[in-house]
Amino acid sequence: GAFFLWDEVAYLTRSVSTAANSGWFAVDGGSYQIQILTPSINGILVPALSFALGTLAATTIGQLRQRQVELRECLNLEACELNLFRASIVESSRLCDDVRGRLLT
């Protein structure tokens, strides 16, 4: 969103800055303002944002990985329980056939 709205945001910022400081006009096209702000942006803001966004990404990836592991454990448990259920039904069917065979003889 910010990339597509950059022109509007820059215009709004210039308008507010001009209205707030109507007593002066930057004759150098604002290069002095850029020269003052560049060290603070490159020195503090970019590393801080990089650290914050890196931490956010790492935390998100860790949480998603943990969810995947928990889901895999649940699916494995469910599959084991279904296998035991199937085995018990097959075994009870065999027992019923044996009992039926004994009763008929």
mmCIF file of N, CA and C in Angstrom:
data_model
loop_
_atom_site.group_PDB
_atom_site.id
_atom_site.type_symbol
_atom_site.label_atom_id
_atom_site.label_comp_id
_atom_site.label_asym_id
_atom_site.label_seq_id
_atom_site.Cartn_x
_atom_site.Cartn_y
_atom_site.Cartn_z
ATOM 1 N N GLY A 1 0.796 -1.173 0.000
ATOM 2 C CA GLY A 1 0.000 0.000 0.000
ATOM 3 C C GLY A 1 0.852 1.255 0.000
ATOM 4 N N ALA A 2 1.928 1.267 0.818
ATOM 5 C CA ALA A 2 2.741 2.480 0.945
ATOM 6 C C ALA A 2 3.469 2.791 -0.357
ATOM 7 N N PHE A 3 3.877 1.760 -1.092
ATOM 8 C CA PHE A 3 4.587 1.984 -2.353
ATOM 9 C C PHE A 3 3.685 2.682 -3.367
ATOM 10 N N PHE A 4 2.441 2.235 -3.449
ATOM 11 C CA PHE A 4 1.527 2.800 -4.427
ATOM 12 C C PHE A 4 1.039 4.192 -4.019
ATOM 13 N N LEU A 5 1.059 4.497 -2.742
ATOM 14 C CA LEU A 5 0.579 5.793 -2.252
ATOM 15 C C LEU A 5 1.711 6.775 -1.976
ATOM 16 N N TRP A 6 2.931 6.457 -2.407
ATOM 17 C CA TRP A 6 4.083 7.287 -2.065
ATOM 18 C C TRP A 6 3.919 8.726 -2.543
ATOM 19 N N ASP A 7 3.460 8.937 -3.760
ATOM 20 C CA ASP A 7 3.322 10.295 -4.282
ATOM 21 C C ASP A 7 2.350 11.113 -3.437
ATOM 22 N N GLU A 8 1.230 10.505 -3.064
ATOM 23 C CA GLU A 8 0.243 11.218 -2.256
ATOM 24 C C GLU A 8 0.781 11.515 -0.858
ATOM 25 N N VAL A 9 1.479 10.550 -0.278
ATOM 26 C CA VAL A 9 2.042 10.748 1.066
ATOM 27 C C VAL A 9 3.113 11.827 1.036
ATOM 28 N N ALA A 10 3.971 11.811 0.021
ATOM 29 C CA ALA A 10 5.022 12.834 -0.091
ATOM 30 C C ALA A 10 4.405 14.213 -0.285
ATOM 31 N N TYR A 11 3.372 14.308 -1.117
ATOM 32 C CA TYR A 11 2.712 15.592 -1.328
ATOM 33 C C TYR A 11 2.058 16.096 -0.043
ATOM 34 N N LEU A 12 1.386 15.208 0.672
ATOM 35 C CA LEU A 12 0.735 15.587 1.925
ATOM 36 C C LEU A 12 1.769 16.039 2.949
ATOM 37 N N THR A 13 2.882 15.325 3.034
ATOM 38 C CA THR A 13 3.936 15.696 3.978
ATOM 39 C C THR A 13 4.517 17.061 3.629
ATOM 40 N N ARG A 14 4.771 17.307 2.355
ATOM 41 C CA ARG A 14 5.276 18.615 1.934
ATOM 42 C C ARG A 14 4.279 19.717 2.236
ATOM 43 N N SER A 15 3.003 19.446 2.001
ATOM 44 C CA SER A 15 1.965 20.456 2.250
ATOM 45 C C SER A 15 1.886 20.802 3.730
ATOM 46 N N VAL A 16 1.915 19.779 4.580
ATOM 47 C CA VAL A 16 1.848 20.014 6.028
ATOM 48 C C VAL A 16 3.099 20.740 6.492
ATOM 49 N N SER A 17 4.255 20.330 5.989
ATOM 50 C CA SER A 17 5.506 20.979 6.374
ATOM 51 C C SER A 17 5.522 22.436 5.932
ATOM 52 N N THR A 18 5.046 22.692 4.739
ATOM 53 C CA THR A 18 5.007 24.068 4.238
ATOM 54 C C THR A 18 4.018 24.908 5.034
ATOM 55 N N ALA A 19 2.860 24.353 5.358
ATOM 56 C CA ALA A 19 1.863 25.102 6.126
ATOM 57 C C ALA A 19 2.346 25.369 7.542
ATOM 58 N N ALA A 20 3.056 24.406 8.151
ATOM 59 C CA ALA A 20 3.537 24.591 9.516
ATOM 60 C C ALA A 20 4.678 25.585 9.575
ATOM 61 N N ASN A 21 5.497 25.631 8.551
ATOM 62 C CA ASN A 21 6.665 26.531 8.528
ATOM 63 C C ASN A 21 6.533 27.508 7.370
ATOM 64 N N SER A 22 5.475 28.273 7.375
ATOM 65 C CA SER A 22 5.225 29.163 6.240
ATOM 66 C C SER A 22 6.181 30.351 6.203
ATOM 67 N N GLY A 23 7.016 30.499 7.213
ATOM 68 C CA GLY A 23 7.944 31.622 7.244
ATOM 69 C C GLY A 23 9.201 31.390 6.439
ATOM 70 N N TRP A 24 9.445 30.167 5.962
ATOM 71 C CA TRP A 24 10.655 29.916 5.182
ATOM 72 C C TRP A 24 10.357 28.968 4.036
ATOM 73 N N PHE A 25 11.246 28.961 3.067
ATOM 74 C CA PHE A 25 11.106 28.108 1.905
ATOM 75 C C PHE A 25 12.473 27.501 1.592
ATOM 76 N N ALA A 26 12.520 26.209 1.366
ATOM 77 C CA ALA A 26 13.790 25.538 1.095
ATOM 78 C C ALA A 26 14.248 25.866 -0.320
ATOM 79 N N VAL A 27 15.276 26.672 -0.431
ATOM 80 C CA VAL A 27 15.762 27.084 -1.744
ATOM 81 C C VAL A 27 16.603 26.005 -2.419
ATOM 82 N N ASP A 28 17.067 25.040 -1.648
ATOM 83 C CA ASP A 28 17.890 23.972 -2.214
ATOM 84 C C ASP A 28 17.070 22.750 -2.611
ATOM 85 N N GLY A 29 15.742 22.880 -2.586
ATOM 86 C CA GLY A 29 14.877 21.778 -2.975
ATOM 87 C C GLY A 29 14.737 20.723 -1.894
ATOM 88 N N GLY A 30 15.135 21.028 -0.693
ATOM 89 C CA GLY A 30 15.010 20.096 0.418
ATOM 90 C C GLY A 30 16.208 19.188 0.599
ATOM 91 N N SER A 31 17.304 19.463 -0.106
ATOM 92 C CA SER A 31 18.474 18.572 0.013
ATOM 93 C C SER A 31 19.103 18.668 1.405
ATOM 94 N N TYR A 32 19.020 19.840 2.047
ATOM 95 C CA TYR A 32 19.556 19.967 3.407
ATOM 96 C C TYR A 32 18.747 19.111 4.391
ATOM 97 N N GLN A 33 17.428 19.101 4.204
ATOM 98 C CA GLN A 33 16.586 18.255 5.062
ATOM 99 C C GLN A 33 16.919 16.778 4.860
ATOM 100 N N ILE A 34 17.108 16.374 3.627
ATOM 101 C CA ILE A 34 17.472 14.988 3.328
ATOM 102 C C ILE A 34 18.835 14.664 3.932
ATOM 103 N N GLN A 35 19.774 15.617 3.834
ATOM 104 C CA GLN A 35 21.118 15.420 4.367
ATOM 105 C C GLN A 35 21.082 15.261 5.895
ATOM 106 N N ILE A 36 20.171 15.941 6.553
ATOM 107 C CA ILE A 36 20.046 15.829 8.009
ATOM 108 C C ILE A 36 19.371 14.509 8.393
ATOM 109 N N LEU A 37 18.345 14.093 7.649
ATOM 110 C CA LEU A 37 17.585 12.897 8.009
ATOM 111 C C LEU A 37 18.252 11.580 7.614
ATOM 112 N N THR A 38 19.075 11.581 6.591
ATOM 113 C CA THR A 38 19.675 10.338 6.094
ATOM 114 C C THR A 38 20.480 9.585 7.155
ATOM 115 N N PRO A 39 21.361 10.222 7.932
ATOM 116 C CA PRO A 39 22.102 9.455 8.945
ATOM 117 C C PRO A 39 21.201 8.823 10.013
ATOM 118 N N SER A 40 20.146 9.532 10.397
ATOM 119 C CA SER A 40 19.277 8.951 11.422
ATOM 120 C C SER A 40 18.474 7.783 10.861
ATOM 121 N N ILE A 41 18.074 7.872 9.611
ATOM 122 C CA ILE A 41 17.325 6.768 9.000
ATOM 123 C C ILE A 41 18.242 5.569 8.787
ATOM 124 N N ASN A 42 19.414 5.787 8.197
ATOM 125 C CA ASN A 42 20.333 4.683 7.926
ATOM 126 C C ASN A 42 21.034 4.189 9.182
ATOM 127 N N GLY A 43 21.197 5.049 10.166
ATOM 128 C CA GLY A 43 21.942 4.678 11.364
ATOM 129 C C GLY A 43 21.107 3.973 12.409
ATOM 130 N N ILE A 44 19.872 4.371 12.603
ATOM 131 C CA ILE A 44 19.054 3.829 13.685
ATOM 132 C C ILE A 44 17.817 3.125 13.159
ATOM 133 N N LEU A 45 17.103 3.755 12.271
ATOM 134 C CA LEU A 45 15.800 3.253 11.852
ATOM 135 C C LEU A 45 15.891 1.941 11.079
ATOM 136 N N VAL A 46 16.751 1.868 10.091
ATOM 137 C CA VAL A 46 16.842 0.660 9.260
ATOM 138 C C VAL A 46 17.289 -0.555 10.076
ATOM 139 N N PRO A 47 18.356 -0.463 10.895
ATOM 140 C CA PRO A 47 18.723 -1.638 11.697
ATOM 141 C C PRO A 47 17.644 -2.033 12.709
ATOM 142 N N ALA A 48 16.985 -1.051 13.316
ATOM 143 C CA ALA A 48 15.936 -1.370 14.292
ATOM 144 C C ALA A 48 14.763 -2.069 13.617
ATOM 145 N N LEU A 49 14.344 -1.561 12.465
ATOM 146 C CA LEU A 49 13.259 -2.209 11.734
ATOM 147 C C LEU A 49 13.669 -3.599 11.243
ATOM 148 N N SER A 50 14.904 -3.733 10.798
ATOM 149 C CA SER A 50 15.385 -5.039 10.345
ATOM 150 C C SER A 50 15.373 -6.043 11.485
ATOM 151 N N PHE A 51 15.825 -5.607 12.647
ATOM 152 C CA PHE A 51 15.831 -6.484 13.820
ATOM 153 C C PHE A 51 14.408 -6.867 14.213
ATOM 154 N N ALA A 52 13.505 -5.892 14.250
ATOM 155 C CA ALA A 52 12.115 -6.159 14.641
ATOM 156 C C ALA A 52 11.426 -7.084 13.641
ATOM 157 N N LEU A 53 11.574 -6.820 12.353
ATOM 158 C CA LEU A 53 10.930 -7.655 11.344
ATOM 159 C C LEU A 53 11.557 -9.044 11.268
ATOM 160 N N GLY A 54 12.859 -9.135 11.489
ATOM 161 C CA GLY A 54 13.512 -10.440 11.530
ATOM 162 C C GLY A 54 13.017 -11.277 12.699
ATOM 163 N N THR A 55 12.866 -10.631 13.855
ATOM 164 C CA THR A 55 12.340 -11.334 15.025
ATOM 165 C C THR A 55 10.909 -11.777 14.789
ATOM 166 N N LEU A 56 10.103 -10.912 14.187
ATOM 167 C CA LEU A 56 8.718 -11.259 13.881
ATOM 168 C C LEU A 56 8.647 -12.443 12.920
ATOM 169 N N ALA A 57 9.475 -12.430 11.894
ATOM 170 C CA ALA A 57 9.476 -13.529 10.928
ATOM 171 C C ALA A 57 9.926 -14.833 11.582
ATOM 172 N N ALA A 58 10.970 -14.763 12.410
ATOM 173 C CA ALA A 58 11.464 -15.976 13.070
ATOM 174 C C ALA A 58 10.426 -16.542 14.031
ATOM 175 N N THR A 59 9.752 -15.679 14.757
ATOM 176 C CA THR A 59 8.720 -16.133 15.688
ATOM 177 C C THR A 59 7.562 -16.767 14.932
ATOM 178 N N THR A 60 7.151 -16.151 13.842
ATOM 179 C CA THR A 60 6.052 -16.688 13.039
ATOM 180 C C THR A 60 6.411 -18.053 12.463
ATOM 181 N N ILE A 61 7.613 -18.179 11.931
ATOM 182 C CA ILE A 61 8.047 -19.450 11.364
ATOM 183 C C ILE A 61 8.126 -20.517 12.451
ATOM 184 N N GLY A 62 8.621 -20.151 13.629
ATOM 185 C CA GLY A 62 8.689 -21.099 14.738
ATOM 186 C C GLY A 62 7.314 -21.583 15.165
ATOM 187 N N GLN A 63 6.363 -20.666 15.249
ATOM 188 C CA GLN A 63 4.999 -21.043 15.632
ATOM 189 C C GLN A 63 4.364 -21.959 14.582
ATOM 190 N N LEU A 64 4.547 -21.631 13.315
ATOM 191 C CA LEU A 64 3.985 -22.469 12.254
ATOM 192 C C LEU A 64 4.614 -23.863 12.258
ATOM 193 N N ARG A 65 5.913 -23.933 12.507
ATOM 194 C CA ARG A 65 6.592 -25.225 12.569
ATOM 195 C C ARG A 65 6.062 -26.043 13.750
ATOM 196 N N GLN A 66 5.866 -25.387 14.893
ATOM 197 C CA GLN A 66 5.348 -26.093 16.058
ATOM 198 C C GLN A 66 3.939 -26.615 15.810
ATOM 199 N N ARG A 67 3.099 -25.825 15.140
ATOM 200 C CA ARG A 67 1.753 -26.284 14.796
ATOM 201 C C ARG A 67 1.814 -27.498 13.883
ATOM 202 N N GLN A 68 2.741 -27.476 12.926
ATOM 203 C CA GLN A 68 2.878 -28.593 12.004
ATOM 204 C C GLN A 68 3.285 -29.862 12.755
ATOM 205 N N VAL A 69 4.220 -29.730 13.694
ATOM 206 C CA VAL A 69 4.664 -30.886 14.476
ATOM 207 C C VAL A 69 3.512 -31.434 15.314
ATOM 208 N N GLU A 70 2.756 -30.542 15.966
ATOM 209 C CA GLU A 70 1.622 -30.988 16.771
ATOM 210 C C GLU A 70 0.551 -31.667 15.917
ATOM 211 N N LEU A 71 0.286 -31.118 14.744
ATOM 212 C CA LEU A 71 -0.696 -31.724 13.844
ATOM 213 C C LEU A 71 -0.235 -33.103 13.382
ATOM 214 N N ARG A 72 1.040 -33.233 13.086
ATOM 215 C CA ARG A 72 1.578 -34.531 12.674
ATOM 216 C C ARG A 72 1.447 -35.548 13.808
ATOM 217 N N GLU A 73 1.713 -35.116 15.040
ATOM 218 C CA GLU A 73 1.566 -36.022 16.184
ATOM 219 C C GLU A 73 0.116 -36.472 16.339
ATOM 220 N N CYS A 74 -0.814 -35.534 16.211
ATOM 221 C CA CYS A 74 -2.239 -35.876 16.337
ATOM 222 C C CYS A 74 -2.679 -36.836 15.234
ATOM 223 N N LEU A 75 -2.252 -36.584 14.009
ATOM 224 C CA LEU A 75 -2.612 -37.477 12.904
ATOM 225 C C LEU A 75 -2.018 -38.867 13.105
ATOM 226 N N ASN A 76 -0.784 -38.933 13.585
ATOM 227 C CA ASN A 76 -0.156 -40.227 13.828
ATOM 228 C C ASN A 76 -0.899 -40.982 14.927
ATOM 229 N N LEU A 77 -1.272 -40.307 15.997
ATOM 230 C CA LEU A 77 -2.031 -40.937 17.071
ATOM 231 C C LEU A 77 -3.380 -41.447 16.563
ATOM 232 N N GLU A 78 -4.052 -40.636 15.771
ATOM 233 C CA GLU A 78 -5.352 -41.031 15.214
ATOM 234 C C GLU A 78 -5.212 -42.246 14.296
ATOM 235 N N ALA A 79 -4.166 -42.254 13.484
ATOM 236 C CA ALA A 79 -3.946 -43.390 12.587
ATOM 237 C C ALA A 79 -3.663 -44.663 13.382
ATOM 238 N N CYS A 80 -2.893 -44.538 14.459
ATOM 239 C CA CYS A 80 -2.614 -45.721 15.302
ATOM 240 C C CYS A 80 -3.883 -46.237 15.956
ATOM 241 N N GLU A 81 -4.714 -45.307 16.451
ATOM 242 C CA GLU A 81 -5.966 -45.740 17.079
ATOM 243 C C GLU A 81 -6.903 -46.407 16.069
ATOM 244 N N LEU A 82 -6.977 -45.881 14.856
ATOM 245 C CA LEU A 82 -7.803 -46.506 13.813
ATOM 246 C C LEU A 82 -7.270 -47.886 13.446
ATOM 247 N N ASN A 83 -5.951 -48.031 13.411
ATOM 248 C CA ASN A 83 -5.356 -49.329 13.106
ATOM 249 C C ASN A 83 -5.686 -50.337 14.197
ATOM 250 N N LEU A 84 -5.603 -49.918 15.471
ATOM 251 C CA LEU A 84 -5.979 -50.812 16.573
ATOM 252 C C LEU A 84 -7.456 -51.175 16.510
ATOM 253 N N PHE A 85 -8.304 -50.227 16.180
ATOM 254 C CA PHE A 85 -9.744 -50.478 16.062
ATOM 255 C C PHE A 85 -10.017 -51.489 14.953
ATOM 256 N N ARG A 86 -9.362 -51.306 13.808
ATOM 257 C CA ARG A 86 -9.531 -52.239 12.699
ATOM 258 C C ARG A 86 -9.047 -53.628 13.084
ATOM 259 N N ALA A 87 -7.927 -53.682 13.758
ATOM 260 C CA ALA A 87 -7.394 -54.995 14.168
ATOM 261 C C ALA A 87 -8.330 -55.682 15.157
ATOM 262 N N SER A 88 -8.926 -54.903 16.058
ATOM 263 C CA SER A 88 -9.842 -55.522 17.027
ATOM 264 C C SER A 88 -11.117 -56.012 16.342
ATOM 265 N N ILE A 89 -11.602 -55.286 15.352
ATOM 266 C CA ILE A 89 -12.791 -55.736 14.624
ATOM 267 C C ILE A 89 -12.479 -57.005 13.840
ATOM 268 N N VAL A 90 -11.332 -57.051 13.188
ATOM 269 C CA VAL A 90 -10.953 -58.249 12.433
ATOM 270 C C VAL A 90 -10.820 -59.436 13.378
ATOM 271 N N GLU A 91 -10.182 -59.214 14.536
ATOM 272 C CA GLU A 91 -10.006 -60.308 15.503
ATOM 273 C C GLU A 91 -11.346 -60.767 16.071
ATOM 274 N N SER A 92 -12.242 -59.827 16.386
ATOM 275 C CA SER A 92 -13.551 -60.231 16.913
ATOM 276 C C SER A 92 -14.356 -60.967 15.840
ATOM 277 N N SER A 93 -14.182 -60.599 14.593
ATOM 278 C CA SER A 93 -14.852 -61.300 13.504
ATOM 279 C C SER A 93 -14.344 -62.737 13.409
ATOM 280 N N ARG A 94 -13.051 -62.911 13.573
ATOM 281 C CA ARG A 94 -12.475 -64.261 13.556
ATOM 282 C C ARG A 94 -12.996 -65.076 14.738
ATOM 283 N N LEU A 95 -13.082 -64.451 15.912
ATOM 284 C CA LEU A 95 -13.588 -65.160 17.084
ATOM 285 C C LEU A 95 -15.045 -65.567 16.885
ATOM 286 N N CYS A 96 -15.838 -64.677 16.309
ATOM 287 C CA CYS A 96 -17.245 -64.998 16.044
ATOM 288 C C CYS A 96 -17.350 -66.165 15.069
ATOM 289 N N ASP A 97 -16.496 -66.170 14.042
ATOM 290 C CA ASP A 97 -16.505 -67.285 13.084
ATOM 291 C C ASP A 97 -16.118 -68.589 13.769
ATOM 292 N N ASP A 98 -15.134 -68.537 14.674
ATOM 293 C CA ASP A 98 -14.730 -69.750 15.402
ATOM 294 C C ASP A 98 -15.849 -70.244 16.300
ATOM 295 N N VAL A 99 -16.509 -69.330 17.016
ATOM 296 C CA VAL A 99 -17.614 -69.712 17.914
ATOM 297 C C VAL A 99 -18.765 -70.257 17.091
ATOM 298 N N ARG A 100 -19.099 -69.611 15.985
ATOM 299 C CA ARG A 100 -20.173 -70.079 15.113
ATOM 300 C C ARG A 100 -19.854 -71.469 14.575
ATOM 301 N N GLY A 101 -18.586 -71.678 14.200
ATOM 302 C CA GLY A 101 -18.173 -72.995 13.695
ATOM 303 C C GLY A 101 -18.283 -74.069 14.750
ATOM 304 N N ARG A 102 -17.934 -73.758 15.982
ATOM 305 C CA ARG A 102 -18.041 -74.733 17.073
ATOM 306 C C ARG A 102 -19.497 -75.046 17.389
ATOM 307 N N LEU A 103 -20.337 -74.027 17.334
ATOM 308 C CA LEU A 103 -21.745 -74.249 17.646
ATOM 309 C C LEU A 103 -22.435 -75.095 16.573
ATOM 310 N N LEU A 104 -22.021 -74.957 15.346
ATOM 311 C CA LEU A 104 -22.645 -75.682 14.254
ATOM 312 C C LEU A 104 -22.174 -77.144 14.198
ATOM 313 N N THR A 105 -21.042 -77.447 14.766
ATOM 314 C CA THR A 105 -20.552 -78.832 14.712
ATOM 315 C C THR A 105 -20.988 -79.661 15.877
#
